[in-house]
Amino acid sequence: MGVPQPLSDEAIERELSGLPGWKREGNEITRTYAIRYHAAVAAIVTIADRSRRIQHHADLDLRIDHLRAAITTHDAGHRLTAADFELAHRIDAIVAAHQAIPLD
């Protein structure tokens, strides 16, 4: 398996069009989710497990009422690759599932 190839600006825009809520910030894609603290903690555990399995991870910032994810490919010189967008789709699904779980 070689070094992941960075995407062109046009390819990045195409990929972002299929990821509502995500935006490009320099060489990262980011999204902030409104989510309760304990649901976000559970989501982070699942995200970490899935990230370990695919050997690609996001930077996660947990606050009392939201979770921010930022993704870039470190092995590609902190540039965006197809792996970043695949991980973003996975994170969306994980957060959606955890938001649906009642805490009480």
Tab-separated table of C-alpha atoms in Angstrom:
chain	number	residue	atom	x	y	z
A	1	MET	CA	0.000	0.000	0.000
A	2	GLY	CA	1.565	3.296	-1.121
A	3	VAL	CA	1.233	6.842	0.042
A	4	PRO	CA	-2.336	8.163	-0.398
A	5	GLN	CA	-2.691	10.602	-3.280
A	6	PRO	CA	-3.992	14.118	-2.567
A	7	LEU	CA	-7.189	15.122	-4.351
A	8	SER	CA	-7.472	18.102	-6.685
A	9	ASP	CA	-9.516	21.119	-5.606
A	10	GLU	CA	-12.227	20.066	-8.055
A	11	ALA	CA	-12.374	16.542	-6.640
A	12	ILE	CA	-12.544	17.942	-3.102
A	13	GLU	CA	-15.510	20.139	-4.038
A	14	ARG	CA	-17.268	17.150	-5.645
A	15	GLU	CA	-16.723	15.056	-2.528
A	16	LEU	CA	-17.923	17.860	-0.238
A	17	SER	CA	-21.142	18.190	-2.226
A	18	GLY	CA	-22.066	14.709	-0.983
A	19	LEU	CA	-21.341	15.550	2.658
A	20	PRO	CA	-23.850	18.081	3.994
A	21	GLY	CA	-22.525	19.956	7.019
A	22	TRP	CA	-18.860	19.402	6.191
A	23	LYS	CA	-16.685	22.271	4.989
A	24	ARG	CA	-13.153	22.733	3.856
A	25	GLU	CA	-10.816	24.676	6.115
A	26	GLY	CA	-7.446	24.785	4.404
A	27	ASN	CA	-6.193	21.216	4.105
A	28	GLU	CA	-8.843	19.762	6.416
A	29	ILE	CA	-12.522	19.021	6.211
A	30	THR	CA	-14.480	19.837	9.350
A	31	ARG	CA	-17.919	19.444	10.804
A	32	THR	CA	-19.450	20.460	14.108
A	33	TYR	CA	-22.300	18.341	15.458
A	34	ALA	CA	-24.807	19.604	18.006
A	35	ILE	CA	-24.914	16.622	20.369
A	36	ARG	CA	-25.313	16.046	24.084
A	37	TYR	CA	-22.092	15.496	25.985
A	38	HIS	CA	-22.611	11.856	27.010
A	39	ALA	CA	-23.858	10.878	23.558
A	40	ALA	CA	-20.750	12.502	22.084
A	41	VAL	CA	-18.495	10.545	24.450
A	42	ALA	CA	-20.111	7.305	23.277
A	43	ALA	CA	-19.763	8.414	19.652
A	44	ILE	CA	-16.072	9.175	20.171
A	45	VAL	CA	-15.442	5.660	21.473
A	46	THR	CA	-17.091	4.193	18.365
A	47	ILE	CA	-15.259	6.612	16.056
A	48	ALA	CA	-11.948	5.656	17.682
A	49	ASP	CA	-12.670	1.954	17.217
A	50	ARG	CA	-13.634	2.336	13.556
A	51	SER	CA	-10.656	4.639	12.941
A	52	ARG	CA	-8.287	2.066	14.383
A	53	ARG	CA	-9.716	-0.586	12.087
A	54	ILE	CA	-9.214	1.487	8.944
A	55	GLN	CA	-5.972	3.072	10.197
A	56	HIS	CA	-7.177	6.612	9.576
A	57	HIS	CA	-8.371	9.012	12.246
A	58	ALA	CA	-9.971	12.385	12.813
A	59	ASP	CA	-9.053	15.074	15.296
A	60	LEU	CA	-12.008	15.306	17.675
A	61	ASP	CA	-12.858	18.229	19.969
A	62	LEU	CA	-15.555	17.543	22.570
A	63	ARG	CA	-17.443	20.361	24.299
A	64	ILE	CA	-20.495	20.309	26.564
A	65	ASP	CA	-22.992	20.628	23.709
A	66	HIS	CA	-21.099	19.821	20.531
A	67	LEU	CA	-18.453	17.674	18.903
A	68	ARG	CA	-16.126	18.984	16.191
A	69	ALA	CA	-14.350	16.633	13.791
A	70	ALA	CA	-11.432	17.659	11.578
A	71	ILE	CA	-9.895	15.287	9.045
A	72	THR	CA	-6.797	15.351	6.852
A	73	THR	CA	-4.359	12.685	5.681
A	74	HIS	CA	-1.116	13.018	7.592
A	75	ASP	CA	0.654	10.466	5.368
A	76	ALA	CA	-0.073	12.653	2.326
A	77	GLY	CA	1.573	15.724	3.803
A	78	HIS	CA	-1.585	16.916	5.601
A	79	ARG	CA	-3.535	17.031	2.348
A	80	LEU	CA	-7.028	15.775	1.578
A	81	THR	CA	-7.435	12.300	0.074
A	82	ALA	CA	-10.310	9.957	-0.681
A	83	ALA	CA	-9.764	8.339	2.743
A	84	ASP	CA	-10.772	11.592	4.455
A	85	PHE	CA	-14.146	11.644	2.767
A	86	GLU	CA	-14.749	7.955	3.477
A	87	LEU	CA	-14.038	8.623	7.160
A	88	ALA	CA	-16.358	11.657	7.140
A	89	HIS	CA	-19.224	9.452	5.896
A	90	ARG	CA	-18.481	6.941	8.680
A	91	ILE	CA	-18.409	9.671	11.326
A	92	ASP	CA	-21.737	11.069	10.101
A	93	ALA	CA	-23.334	7.641	10.483
A	94	ILE	CA	-21.815	7.060	13.921
A	95	VAL	CA	-22.901	10.442	15.281
A	96	ALA	CA	-26.400	10.014	13.851
A	97	ALA	CA	-26.718	6.647	15.560
A	98	HIS	CA	-25.560	8.014	18.920
A	99	GLN	CA	-27.849	11.029	18.740
A	100	ALA	CA	-30.773	8.616	18.422
A	101	ILE	CA	-29.964	6.818	21.693
A	102	PRO	CA	-31.925	8.203	24.663
A	103	LEU	CA	-29.776	8.769	27.740
A	104	ASP	CA	-32.560	8.563	30.331
